[in-house]
PDB file of C-alpha atoms in Angstrom:
ATOM      1  CA  MET A   1     -35.330 -10.185  72.792  1.00  0.00           C
ATOM      2  CA  LYS A   2     -37.720  -8.673  70.241  1.00  0.00           C
ATOM      3  CA  LYS A   3     -34.841  -6.864  68.606  1.00  0.00           C
ATOM      4  CA  ILE A   4     -32.880 -10.112  68.232  1.00  0.00           C
ATOM      5  CA  ILE A   5     -35.922 -11.869  66.662  1.00  0.00           C
ATOM      6  CA  LEU A   6     -36.519  -8.951  64.308  1.00  0.00           C
ATOM      7  CA  ALA A   7     -32.855  -8.970  63.240  1.00  0.00           C
ATOM      8  CA  LEU A   8     -32.981 -12.693  62.541  1.00  0.00           C
ATOM      9  CA  ILE A   9     -36.139 -12.256  60.379  1.00  0.00           C
ATOM     10  CA  LEU A  10     -34.551  -9.489  58.405  1.00  0.00           C
ATOM     11  CA  PHE A  11     -31.339 -11.528  57.883  1.00  0.00           C
ATOM     12  CA  ALA A  12     -33.334 -14.574  56.738  1.00  0.00           C
ATOM     13  CA  GLY A  13     -35.299 -12.438  54.298  1.00  0.00           C
ATOM     14  CA  SER A  14     -32.204 -10.883  52.823  1.00  0.00           C
ATOM     15  CA  VAL A  15     -30.589 -14.285  52.352  1.00  0.00           C
ATOM     16  CA  GLN A  16     -33.669 -15.558  50.606  1.00  0.00           C
ATOM     17  CA  ALA A  17     -33.877 -12.487  48.316  1.00  0.00           C
ATOM     18  CA  PHE A  18     -30.173 -12.816  47.467  1.00  0.00           C
ATOM     19  CA  ALA A  19     -30.591 -16.474  46.642  1.00  0.00           C
ATOM     20  CA  GLN A  20     -33.372 -15.607  44.240  1.00  0.00           C
ATOM     21  CA  LEU A  21     -31.222 -13.209  42.217  1.00  0.00           C
ATOM     22  CA  PRO A  22     -30.347 -14.761  38.873  1.00  0.00           C
ATOM     23  CA  ASN A  23     -26.622 -15.518  38.561  1.00  0.00           C
ATOM     24  CA  LEU A  24     -25.820 -17.049  35.218  1.00  0.00           C
ATOM     25  CA  ASN A  25     -22.217 -17.536  36.256  1.00  0.00           C
ATOM     26  CA  ASN A  26     -23.180 -20.064  38.974  1.00  0.00           C
ATOM     27  CA  ASP A  27     -26.432 -21.538  37.781  1.00  0.00           C
ATOM     28  CA  THR A  28     -26.626 -25.265  37.052  1.00  0.00           C
ATOM     29  CA  VAL A  29     -30.162 -25.068  35.742  1.00  0.00           C
ATOM     30  CA  PRO A  30     -30.636 -23.098  32.432  1.00  0.00           C
ATOM     31  CA  GLN A  31     -32.541 -19.895  32.769  1.00  0.00           C
ATOM     32  CA  ARG A  32     -35.208 -20.053  30.098  1.00  0.00           C
ATOM     33  CA  ALA A  33     -36.403 -16.527  30.718  1.00  0.00           C
ATOM     34  CA  GLN A  34     -33.257 -14.922  29.357  1.00  0.00           C
ATOM     35  CA  LYS A  35     -30.380 -15.618  27.064  1.00  0.00           C
ATOM     36  CA  PRO A  36     -27.330 -17.065  28.900  1.00  0.00           C
ATOM     37  CA  LEU A  37     -24.364 -14.714  29.196  1.00  0.00           C
ATOM     38  CA  ASP A  38     -21.723 -15.568  26.621  1.00  0.00           C
ATOM     39  CA  GLY A  39     -18.825 -15.396  29.162  1.00  0.00           C
ATOM     40  CA  TYR A  40     -18.439 -14.380  32.784  1.00  0.00           C
ATOM     41  CA  TYR A  41     -18.848 -10.674  32.517  1.00  0.00           C
ATOM     42  CA  GLU A  42     -20.742  -8.196  30.281  1.00  0.00           C
ATOM     43  CA  LYS A  43     -18.631  -6.138  27.894  1.00  0.00           C
ATOM     44  CA  LYS A  44     -20.225  -2.736  28.193  1.00  0.00           C
ATOM     45  CA  ASN A  45     -17.328  -0.282  28.250  1.00  0.00           C
ATOM     46  CA  ILE A  46     -16.766  -0.082  24.475  1.00  0.00           C
ATOM     47  CA  LEU A  47     -20.446   0.310  23.741  1.00  0.00           C
ATOM     48  CA  SER A  48     -20.616   3.511  25.691  1.00  0.00           C
ATOM     49  CA  ALA A  49     -17.143   4.803  24.653  1.00  0.00           C
ATOM     50  CA  LYS A  50     -16.834   8.383  23.489  1.00  0.00           C
ATOM     51  CA  VAL A  51     -14.483   9.942  20.980  1.00  0.00           C
ATOM     52  CA  SER A  52     -11.380  11.701  22.384  1.00  0.00           C
ATOM     53  CA  PRO A  53     -11.475  15.004  20.416  1.00  0.00           C
ATOM     54  CA  TYR A  54      -8.481  16.432  18.615  1.00  0.00           C
ATOM     55  CA  ALA A  55      -6.759  19.441  20.077  1.00  0.00           C
ATOM     56  CA  SER A  56      -8.166  22.651  18.593  1.00  0.00           C
ATOM     57  CA  LEU A  57      -6.003  23.924  15.722  1.00  0.00           C
ATOM     58  CA  ARG A  58      -5.667  27.425  14.357  1.00  0.00           C
ATOM     59  CA  GLU A  59      -4.357  28.220  10.838  1.00  0.00           C
ATOM     60  CA  SER A  60      -1.818  30.644  12.292  1.00  0.00           C
ATOM     61  CA  ASP A  61      -0.297  27.815  14.401  1.00  0.00           C
ATOM     62  CA  VAL A  62       0.231  25.446  11.470  1.00  0.00           C
ATOM     63  CA  MET A  63       3.878  25.896  10.566  1.00  0.00           C
ATOM     64  CA  PHE A  64       4.063  22.858   8.242  1.00  0.00           C
ATOM     65  CA  SER A  65       1.464  20.664   6.522  1.00  0.00           C
ATOM     66  CA  LYS A  66       1.816  17.789   4.086  1.00  0.00           C
ATOM     67  CA  ARG A  67      -1.031  15.720   2.576  1.00  0.00           C
ATOM     68  CA  VAL A  68      -0.411  12.105   1.797  1.00  0.00           C
ATOM     69  CA  TRP A  69      -2.560   9.188   0.555  1.00  0.00           C
ATOM     70  CA  ARG A  70      -1.670   5.718   1.789  1.00  0.00           C
ATOM     71  CA  GLU A  71      -3.113   2.224   1.358  1.00  0.00           C
ATOM     72  CA  ILE A  72      -3.711  -0.536   3.888  1.00  0.00           C
ATOM     73  CA  ASP A  73      -3.376  -4.026   2.468  1.00  0.00           C
ATOM     74  CA  LEU A  74      -5.500  -6.470   4.474  1.00  0.00           C
ATOM     75  CA  ARG A  75      -3.361  -9.450   3.296  1.00  0.00           C
ATOM     76  CA  GLU A  76      -0.508  -8.301   5.525  1.00  0.00           C
ATOM     77  CA  LYS A  77      -0.522 -10.102   8.883  1.00  0.00           C
ATOM     78  CA  VAL A  78      -0.713  -6.977  11.048  1.00  0.00           C
ATOM     79  CA  ASN A  79      -3.775  -5.786   9.032  1.00  0.00           C
ATOM     80  CA  MET A  80      -5.777  -8.985   9.162  1.00  0.00           C
ATOM     81  CA  ILE A  81      -7.760  -7.609  12.071  1.00  0.00           C
ATOM     82  CA  PHE A  82      -9.577  -5.442   9.553  1.00  0.00           C
ATOM     83  CA  ALA A  83     -10.854  -8.603   7.723  1.00  0.00           C
ATOM     84  CA  SER A  84     -11.874 -10.660  10.835  1.00  0.00           C
ATOM     85  CA  PRO A  85     -15.262 -12.278  10.190  1.00  0.00           C
ATOM     86  CA  LYS A  86     -16.434 -11.193  13.647  1.00  0.00           C
ATOM     87  CA  ALA A  87     -15.463  -7.569  13.251  1.00  0.00           C
ATOM     88  CA  ARG A  88     -14.920  -6.840   9.590  1.00  0.00           C
ATOM     89  CA  LEU A  89     -14.371  -3.128   8.856  1.00  0.00           C
ATOM     90  CA  ILE A  90     -16.144  -3.133   5.571  1.00  0.00           C
ATOM     91  CA  THR A  91     -19.188  -4.728   7.096  1.00  0.00           C
ATOM     92  CA  ILE A  92     -19.270  -2.158   9.934  1.00  0.00           C
ATOM     93  CA  LEU A  93     -19.159   0.706   7.365  1.00  0.00           C
ATOM     94  CA  THR A  94     -21.700  -0.677   4.931  1.00  0.00           C
ATOM     95  CA  ASP A  95     -24.179  -1.584   7.735  1.00  0.00           C
ATOM     96  CA  ALA A  96     -23.832   1.939   9.115  1.00  0.00           C
ATOM     97  CA  ILE A  97     -24.407   3.374   5.720  1.00  0.00           C
ATOM     98  CA  ALA A  98     -27.507   1.246   5.165  1.00  0.00           C
ATOM     99  CA  GLU A  99     -28.862   2.348   8.607  1.00  0.00           C
ATOM    100  CA  GLY A 100     -28.233   6.051   7.821  1.00  0.00           C
ATOM    101  CA  GLU A 101     -25.628   6.371  10.616  1.00  0.00           C
ATOM    102  CA  LEU A 102     -22.796   7.123   8.162  1.00  0.00           C
ATOM    103  CA  THR A 103     -22.578   9.177   5.006  1.00  0.00           C
ATOM    104  CA  ALA A 104     -20.853   7.850   1.845  1.00  0.00           C
ATOM    105  CA  TYR A 105     -19.432  10.319  -0.603  1.00  0.00           C
ATOM    106  CA  SER A 106     -18.827   9.763  -4.330  1.00  0.00           C
ATOM    107  CA  ALA A 107     -15.292   8.918  -5.477  1.00  0.00           C
ATOM    108  CA  THR A 108     -16.008  10.013  -8.988  1.00  0.00           C
ATOM    109  CA  ALA A 109     -13.856  12.845 -10.315  1.00  0.00           C
ATOM    110  CA  THR A 110     -15.614  15.993 -11.424  1.00  0.00           C
ATOM    111  CA  LYS A 111     -14.557  19.387 -12.701  1.00  0.00           C
ATOM    112  CA  ASP A 112     -14.624  20.869  -9.233  1.00  0.00           C
ATOM    113  CA  ASP A 113     -13.260  17.748  -7.539  1.00  0.00           C
ATOM    114  CA  VAL A 114     -10.570  16.400  -9.871  1.00  0.00           C
ATOM    115  CA  ASN A 115      -9.528  13.541  -7.579  1.00  0.00           C
ATOM    116  CA  GLY A 116     -13.034  12.582  -6.392  1.00  0.00           C
ATOM    117  CA  ASP A 117     -11.935  12.696  -2.712  1.00  0.00           C
ATOM    118  CA  GLU A 118     -13.195  16.073  -1.471  1.00  0.00           C
ATOM    119  CA  PHE A 119     -16.583  14.816  -0.131  1.00  0.00           C
ATOM    120  CA  SER A 120     -18.475  16.949  -2.627  1.00  0.00           C
ATOM    121  CA  SER A 121     -21.238  14.567  -3.648  1.00  0.00           C
ATOM    122  CA  VAL A 122     -23.356  12.476  -1.234  1.00  0.00           C
ATOM    123  CA  LEU A 123     -24.389   8.957  -2.189  1.00  0.00           C
ATOM    124  CA  THR A 124     -27.611   7.192  -1.107  1.00  0.00           C
ATOM    125  CA  PRO A 125     -27.168   3.845   0.564  1.00  0.00           C
ATOM    126  CA  GLU A 126     -28.339   2.128  -2.566  1.00  0.00           C
ATOM    127  CA  GLN A 127     -25.774   4.009  -4.681  1.00  0.00           C
ATOM    128  CA  ALA A 128     -22.986   3.290  -2.228  1.00  0.00           C
ATOM    129  CA  MET A 129     -23.695  -0.447  -2.216  1.00  0.00           C
ATOM    130  CA  GLY A 130     -24.062  -0.420  -5.978  1.00  0.00           C
ATOM    131  CA  THR A 131     -20.402   0.531  -6.365  1.00  0.00           C
ATOM    132  CA  PHE A 132     -19.360  -2.921  -5.002  1.00  0.00           C
ATOM    133  CA  ALA A 133     -21.440  -5.328  -7.019  1.00  0.00           C
ATOM    134  CA  ASP A 134     -20.623  -6.447 -10.545  1.00  0.00           C
ATOM    135  CA  SER A 135     -23.518  -6.040 -12.942  1.00  0.00           C
ATOM    136  CA  VAL A 136     -25.246  -9.224 -14.158  1.00  0.00           C
ATOM    137  CA  LEU A 137     -27.759  -9.734 -16.955  1.00  0.00           C
ATOM    138  CA  VAL A 138     -31.113 -10.926 -15.692  1.00  0.00           C
ATOM    139  CA  PRO A 139     -33.788 -12.252 -18.113  1.00  0.00           C
ATOM    140  CA  VAL A 140     -37.125 -10.466 -18.271  1.00  0.00           C
ATOM    141  CA  PHE A 141     -40.338 -12.478 -18.857  1.00  0.00           C
ATOM    142  CA  ASP A 142     -43.874 -11.467 -19.820  1.00  0.00           C
ATOM    143  CA  THR A 143     -47.058 -12.657 -18.149  1.00  0.00           C
ATOM    144  CA  ASP A 144     -47.072 -15.800 -20.379  1.00  0.00           C
ATOM    145  CA  GLY A 145     -43.604 -16.812 -19.253  1.00  0.00           C
ATOM    146  CA  ASN A 146     -41.893 -15.896 -22.442  1.00  0.00           C
ATOM    147  CA  GLN A 147     -38.503 -14.060 -22.292  1.00  0.00           C
ATOM    148  CA  THR A 148     -38.846 -10.653 -23.713  1.00  0.00           C
ATOM    149  CA  GLY A 149     -35.327  -9.313 -23.000  1.00  0.00           C
ATOM    150  CA  THR A 150     -32.753  -8.754 -20.288  1.00  0.00           C
ATOM    151  CA  THR A 151     -32.001  -6.158 -17.712  1.00  0.00           C
ATOM    152  CA  VAL A 152     -28.844  -5.218 -15.924  1.00  0.00           C
ATOM    153  CA  LYS A 153     -28.874  -5.636 -12.132  1.00  0.00           C
ATOM    154  CA  PRO A 154     -26.139  -5.412  -9.541  1.00  0.00           C
ATOM    155  CA  GLY A 155     -24.741  -8.801  -8.300  1.00  0.00           C
ATOM    156  CA  GLU A 156     -24.306  -9.872  -4.734  1.00  0.00           C
ATOM    157  CA  PHE A 157     -21.627  -8.097  -2.762  1.00  0.00           C
ATOM    158  CA  ASN A 158     -18.815 -10.300  -1.223  1.00  0.00           C
ATOM    159  CA  PRO A 159     -17.151  -8.494   1.675  1.00  0.00           C
ATOM    160  CA  ASP A 160     -14.090 -10.730   1.292  1.00  0.00           C
ATOM    161  CA  SER A 161     -13.463  -9.006  -2.013  1.00  0.00           C
ATOM    162  CA  ILE A 162     -12.309  -5.810  -0.244  1.00  0.00           C
ATOM    163  CA  ILE A 163      -8.582  -6.309   0.398  1.00  0.00           C
ATOM    164  CA  LYS A 164      -7.473  -2.730   0.544  1.00  0.00           C
ATOM    165  CA  PHE A 165      -8.437   0.603   2.108  1.00  0.00           C
ATOM    166  CA  ARG A 166      -7.139   4.026   1.138  1.00  0.00           C
ATOM    167  CA  ILE A 167      -6.501   6.747   3.686  1.00  0.00           C
ATOM    168  CA  LYS A 168      -6.249  10.416   3.050  1.00  0.00           C
ATOM    169  CA  GLU A 169      -4.511  12.315   5.800  1.00  0.00           C
ATOM    170  CA  ASP A 170      -2.685  15.565   6.654  1.00  0.00           C
ATOM    171  CA  TRP A 171       0.623  15.674   8.622  1.00  0.00           C
ATOM    172  CA  ILE A 172       0.590  18.888  10.548  1.00  0.00           C
ATOM    173  CA  PHE A 173       3.126  20.587  12.748  1.00  0.00           C
ATOM    174  CA  ASP A 174       1.396  22.707  15.438  1.00  0.00           C
ATOM    175  CA  LYS A 175       3.862  25.273  16.719  1.00  0.00           C
ATOM    176  CA  GLN A 176       1.593  26.183  19.610  1.00  0.00           C
ATOM    177  CA  ARG A 177       1.783  22.744  21.070  1.00  0.00           C
ATOM    178  CA  SER A 178       5.120  21.735  19.367  1.00  0.00           C
ATOM    179  CA  VAL A 179       3.440  18.611  18.021  1.00  0.00           C
ATOM    180  CA  PHE A 180       3.877  16.982  14.610  1.00  0.00           C
ATOM    181  CA  GLU A 181       0.991  14.614  14.069  1.00  0.00           C
ATOM    182  CA  PRO A 182      -1.141  12.959  11.380  1.00  0.00           C
ATOM    183  CA  ARG A 183      -4.870  13.627  11.151  1.00  0.00           C
ATOM    184  CA  ILE A 184      -6.932  11.310   9.024  1.00  0.00           C
ATOM    185  CA  ILE A 185      -9.445  13.043   6.781  1.00  0.00           C
ATOM    186  CA  GLY A 186     -11.102  10.187   4.876  1.00  0.00           C
ATOM    187  CA  ILE A 187     -11.054   6.437   4.318  1.00  0.00           C
ATOM    188  CA  ALA A 188     -12.216   4.508   1.259  1.00  0.00           C
ATOM    189  CA  PRO A 189     -12.625   0.829   0.476  1.00  0.00           C
ATOM    190  CA  MET A 190     -10.840  -0.117  -2.739  1.00  0.00           C
ATOM    191  CA  ILE A 191     -12.502  -2.174  -5.494  1.00  0.00           C
ATOM    192  CA  LYS A 192     -11.019  -3.657  -8.647  1.00  0.00           C
ATOM    193  CA  ILE A 193     -12.698  -2.387 -11.760  1.00  0.00           C
ATOM    194  CA  GLN A 194     -13.509  -4.956 -14.449  1.00  0.00           C
ATOM    195  CA  ALA A 195     -14.995  -4.142 -17.851  1.00  0.00           C
ATOM    196  CA  ALA A 196     -15.097  -5.861 -21.217  1.00  0.00           C
ATOM    197  CA  GLY A 197     -13.202  -8.821 -19.826  1.00  0.00           C
ATOM    198  CA  GLN A 198     -10.299  -6.596 -18.646  1.00  0.00           C
ATOM    199  CA  SER A 199      -9.191  -5.788 -15.138  1.00  0.00           C
ATOM    200  CA  PHE A 200      -8.064  -2.275 -14.239  1.00  0.00           C
ATOM    201  CA  ASP A 201      -6.348  -0.645 -11.253  1.00  0.00           C
ATOM    202  CA  GLU A 202      -8.120  -0.621  -7.963  1.00  0.00           C
ATOM    203  CA  GLN A 203     -10.192   2.490  -7.351  1.00  0.00           C
ATOM    204  CA  PRO A 204     -12.065   3.840  -4.289  1.00  0.00           C
ATOM    205  CA  ALA A 205     -15.654   2.665  -4.100  1.00  0.00           C
ATOM    206  CA  PHE A 206     -16.669   5.726  -2.082  1.00  0.00           C
ATOM    207  CA  TRP A 207     -15.213   7.943   0.639  1.00  0.00           C
ATOM    208  CA  ILE A 208     -16.088   8.138   4.309  1.00  0.00           C
ATOM    209  CA  TYR A 209     -15.401  11.328   6.217  1.00  0.00           C
ATOM    210  CA  PHE A 210     -13.265  10.062   9.047  1.00  0.00           C
ATOM    211  CA  PRO A 211     -14.211  12.619  11.802  1.00  0.00           C
ATOM    212  CA  GLU A 212     -17.817  11.468  11.313  1.00  0.00           C
ATOM    213  CA  ALA A 213     -16.856   7.809  11.296  1.00  0.00           C
ATOM    214  CA  ARG A 214     -14.973   8.085  14.597  1.00  0.00           C
ATOM    215  CA  HIS A 215     -18.154   8.266  16.551  1.00  0.00           C
ATOM    216  CA  LEU A 216     -19.134   4.861  15.087  1.00  0.00           C
ATOM    217  CA  LEU A 217     -15.701   3.214  15.120  1.00  0.00           C
ATOM    218  CA  VAL A 218     -15.075   4.019  18.844  1.00  0.00           C
ATOM    219  CA  THR A 219     -17.933   1.646  19.704  1.00  0.00           C
ATOM    220  CA  LYS A 220     -16.734  -1.230  17.503  1.00  0.00           C
ATOM    221  CA  ALA A 221     -14.335  -3.704  19.031  1.00  0.00           C
ATOM    222  CA  VAL A 222     -11.272  -5.083  17.148  1.00  0.00           C
ATOM    223  CA  MET A 223     -10.487  -8.788  17.346  1.00  0.00           C
ATOM    224  CA  ASN A 224      -7.068  -8.976  19.001  1.00  0.00           C
ATOM    225  CA  ARG A 225      -4.802 -11.969  18.111  1.00  0.00           C
ATOM    226  CA  ASP A 226      -3.219 -12.213  21.595  1.00  0.00           C
ATOM    227  CA  ASN A 227      -5.775 -10.885  24.149  1.00  0.00           C
ATOM    228  CA  ASP A 228      -9.598 -10.770  24.003  1.00  0.00           C
ATOM    229  CA  ALA A 229      -9.767  -8.273  26.923  1.00  0.00           C
ATOM    230  CA  THR A 230      -7.860  -5.341  25.403  1.00  0.00           C
ATOM    231  CA  GLY A 231     -11.028  -3.292  24.762  1.00  0.00           C
ATOM    232  CA  LEU A 232      -9.358  -2.038  21.607  1.00  0.00           C
ATOM    233  CA  SER A 233     -11.718  -0.185  19.204  1.00  0.00           C
ATOM    234  CA  TYR A 234     -11.340   0.640  15.532  1.00  0.00           C
ATOM    235  CA  ASP A 235     -10.885   4.280  16.496  1.00  0.00           C
ATOM    236  CA  ASP A 236      -7.943   3.242  18.672  1.00  0.00           C
ATOM    237  CA  VAL A 237      -6.418   1.321  15.731  1.00  0.00           C
ATOM    238  CA  PHE A 238      -6.450   4.441  13.483  1.00  0.00           C
ATOM    239  CA  MET A 239      -5.592   7.022  16.156  1.00  0.00           C
ATOM    240  CA  LYS A 240      -2.722   4.921  17.541  1.00  0.00           C
ATOM    241  CA  ARG A 241      -1.580   3.857  14.078  1.00  0.00           C
ATOM    242  CA  ILE A 242      -1.818   0.109  14.774  1.00  0.00           C
ATOM    243  CA  PHE A 243      -1.601  -0.860  11.109  1.00  0.00           C
ATOM    244  CA  SER A 244       0.816  -1.244   8.264  1.00  0.00           C
ATOM    245  CA  SER A 245       0.529   0.876   5.136  1.00  0.00           C
ATOM    246  CA  TYR A 246       2.474   2.363   2.251  1.00  0.00           C
ATOM    247  CA  ILE A 247       2.199   5.851   0.689  1.00  0.00           C
ATOM    248  CA  VAL A 248       0.775   6.007  -2.857  1.00  0.00           C
ATOM    249  CA  LYS A 249       0.772   9.779  -3.243  1.00  0.00           C
ATOM    250  CA  GLU A 250       1.933  13.058  -1.680  1.00  0.00           C
ATOM    251  CA  SER A 251       0.682  16.543  -2.449  1.00  0.00           C
ATOM    252  CA  ASN A 252       2.703  17.989  -5.410  1.00  0.00           C
ATOM    253  CA  PRO A 253       2.229  20.769  -8.019  1.00  0.00           C
ATOM    254  CA  GLU A 254       1.684  18.244 -10.808  1.00  0.00           C
ATOM    255  CA  ASP A 255      -0.826  16.186  -8.755  1.00  0.00           C
ATOM    256  CA  LEU A 256       1.075  13.016  -9.759  1.00  0.00           C
ATOM    257  CA  ARG A 257       0.663   9.691  -7.988  1.00  0.00           C
ATOM    258  CA  ILE A 258       3.751   7.676  -7.261  1.00  0.00           C
ATOM    259  CA  LYS A 259       2.808   5.107  -9.901  1.00  0.00           C
ATOM    260  CA  ASP A 260       2.705   7.861 -12.497  1.00  0.00           C
ATOM    261  CA  TYR A 261       6.509   8.335 -12.360  1.00  0.00           C
ATOM    262  CA  ALA A 262       7.793   5.133 -10.788  1.00  0.00           C
ATOM    263  CA  ILE A 263       7.391   1.435 -11.698  1.00  0.00           C
ATOM    264  CA  GLY A 264       8.094  -1.838 -10.050  1.00  0.00           C
ATOM    265  CA  ILE A 265      10.242  -1.780  -6.929  1.00  0.00           C
ATOM    266  CA  ASP A 266      10.881   1.953  -7.423  1.00  0.00           C
ATOM    267  CA  LYS A 267       7.347   2.675  -6.283  1.00  0.00           C
ATOM    268  CA  LEU A 268       8.130   1.136  -2.849  1.00  0.00           C
ATOM    269  CA  HIS A 269      11.421   3.048  -2.692  1.00  0.00           C
ATOM    270  CA  GLU A 270       9.571   6.287  -3.450  1.00  0.00           C
ATOM    271  CA  SER A 271       6.962   5.501  -0.791  1.00  0.00           C
ATOM    272  CA  ASP A 272       9.795   4.968   1.767  1.00  0.00           C
ATOM    273  CA  ARG A 273      11.435   8.218   0.657  1.00  0.00           C
ATOM    274  CA  VAL A 274       8.363  10.196   1.374  1.00  0.00           C
ATOM    275  CA  LYS A 275       7.854   8.478   4.722  1.00  0.00           C
ATOM    276  CA  LYS A 276      11.480   9.199   5.705  1.00  0.00           C
ATOM    277  CA  GLU A 277      11.169  12.864   4.744  1.00  0.00           C
ATOM    278  CA  LEU A 278       8.257  13.267   7.118  1.00  0.00           C
ATOM    279  CA  MET A 279      10.290  11.580   9.901  1.00  0.00           C
ATOM    280  CA  ASN A 280      13.373  13.712   9.125  1.00  0.00           C
ATOM    281  CA  PHE A 281      11.330  16.908   9.296  1.00  0.00           C
ATOM    282  CA  GLU A 282      10.268  16.082  12.820  1.00  0.00           C
ATOM    283  CA  HIS A 283      13.785  15.066  13.882  1.00  0.00           C
ATOM    284  CA  ASP A 284      15.274  18.259  12.461  1.00  0.00           C
ATOM    285  CA  LEU A 285      12.955  20.404  14.543  1.00  0.00           C
ATOM    286  CA  TRP A 286      14.831  19.527  17.747  1.00  0.00           C
ATOM    287  CA  SER A 287      18.342  20.031  18.973  1.00  0.00           C
ATOM    288  CA  TYR A 288      20.106  17.272  20.944  1.00  0.00           C
TER     289      TYR A 288
END
């Protein structure tokens, strides 16, 4: 009899304890002590995601390598995920640079870095952000309130002004694994240069070393048009090539860009030619 009474007491206590556990999914009375859960489950997986490392690569195993530069235009429908207000790529990068989580490298050409994309010069967060903003003249006043001159200060950065990203990557055939794959080296937001009332070609604002950025991008979710529960990260987008792009340059002895020797629609045809050559190289490796 005592055992039955003890069992009933323990059961009643467990029911009471369970009833006191906060359950925001079923509560009808707001819980003021904590913020309500925005949904019916916590999205934790992507926050603790880790980078899947590349397979190790030896120089002796590289039978073929080709470097290409390509651009992602965010105005294309498939690329609009990069410009989503809830998960904008440029905002993720600039916030990480400002917090010291990511390193920005100068895109300015030098004697030792003729293209400005070899990650040779580190920028401070202030210098990196300064590449975006147009300069404006701000009046300078003395203690009496009289204007004594003007000074040049950077204007406010508008993230919507970034509509393109440039990617630098190597296409490598590893004979040890019999795999032909691209490996992204760097990514750069593109800005339109304006000076003396004239607009010039878009140029990289700065470069981000992609292997370093992967550890950040793997924890940043991408807004999916069809399904909110995909758990897709920006690292997945780049590694699985879920974007549209066009080639603007391939490695060549003259170091020419496609626009240096092709104009108009011919630039697009030349971009497709380079892309098809890479595909044909892979197809020609196998016998059917």
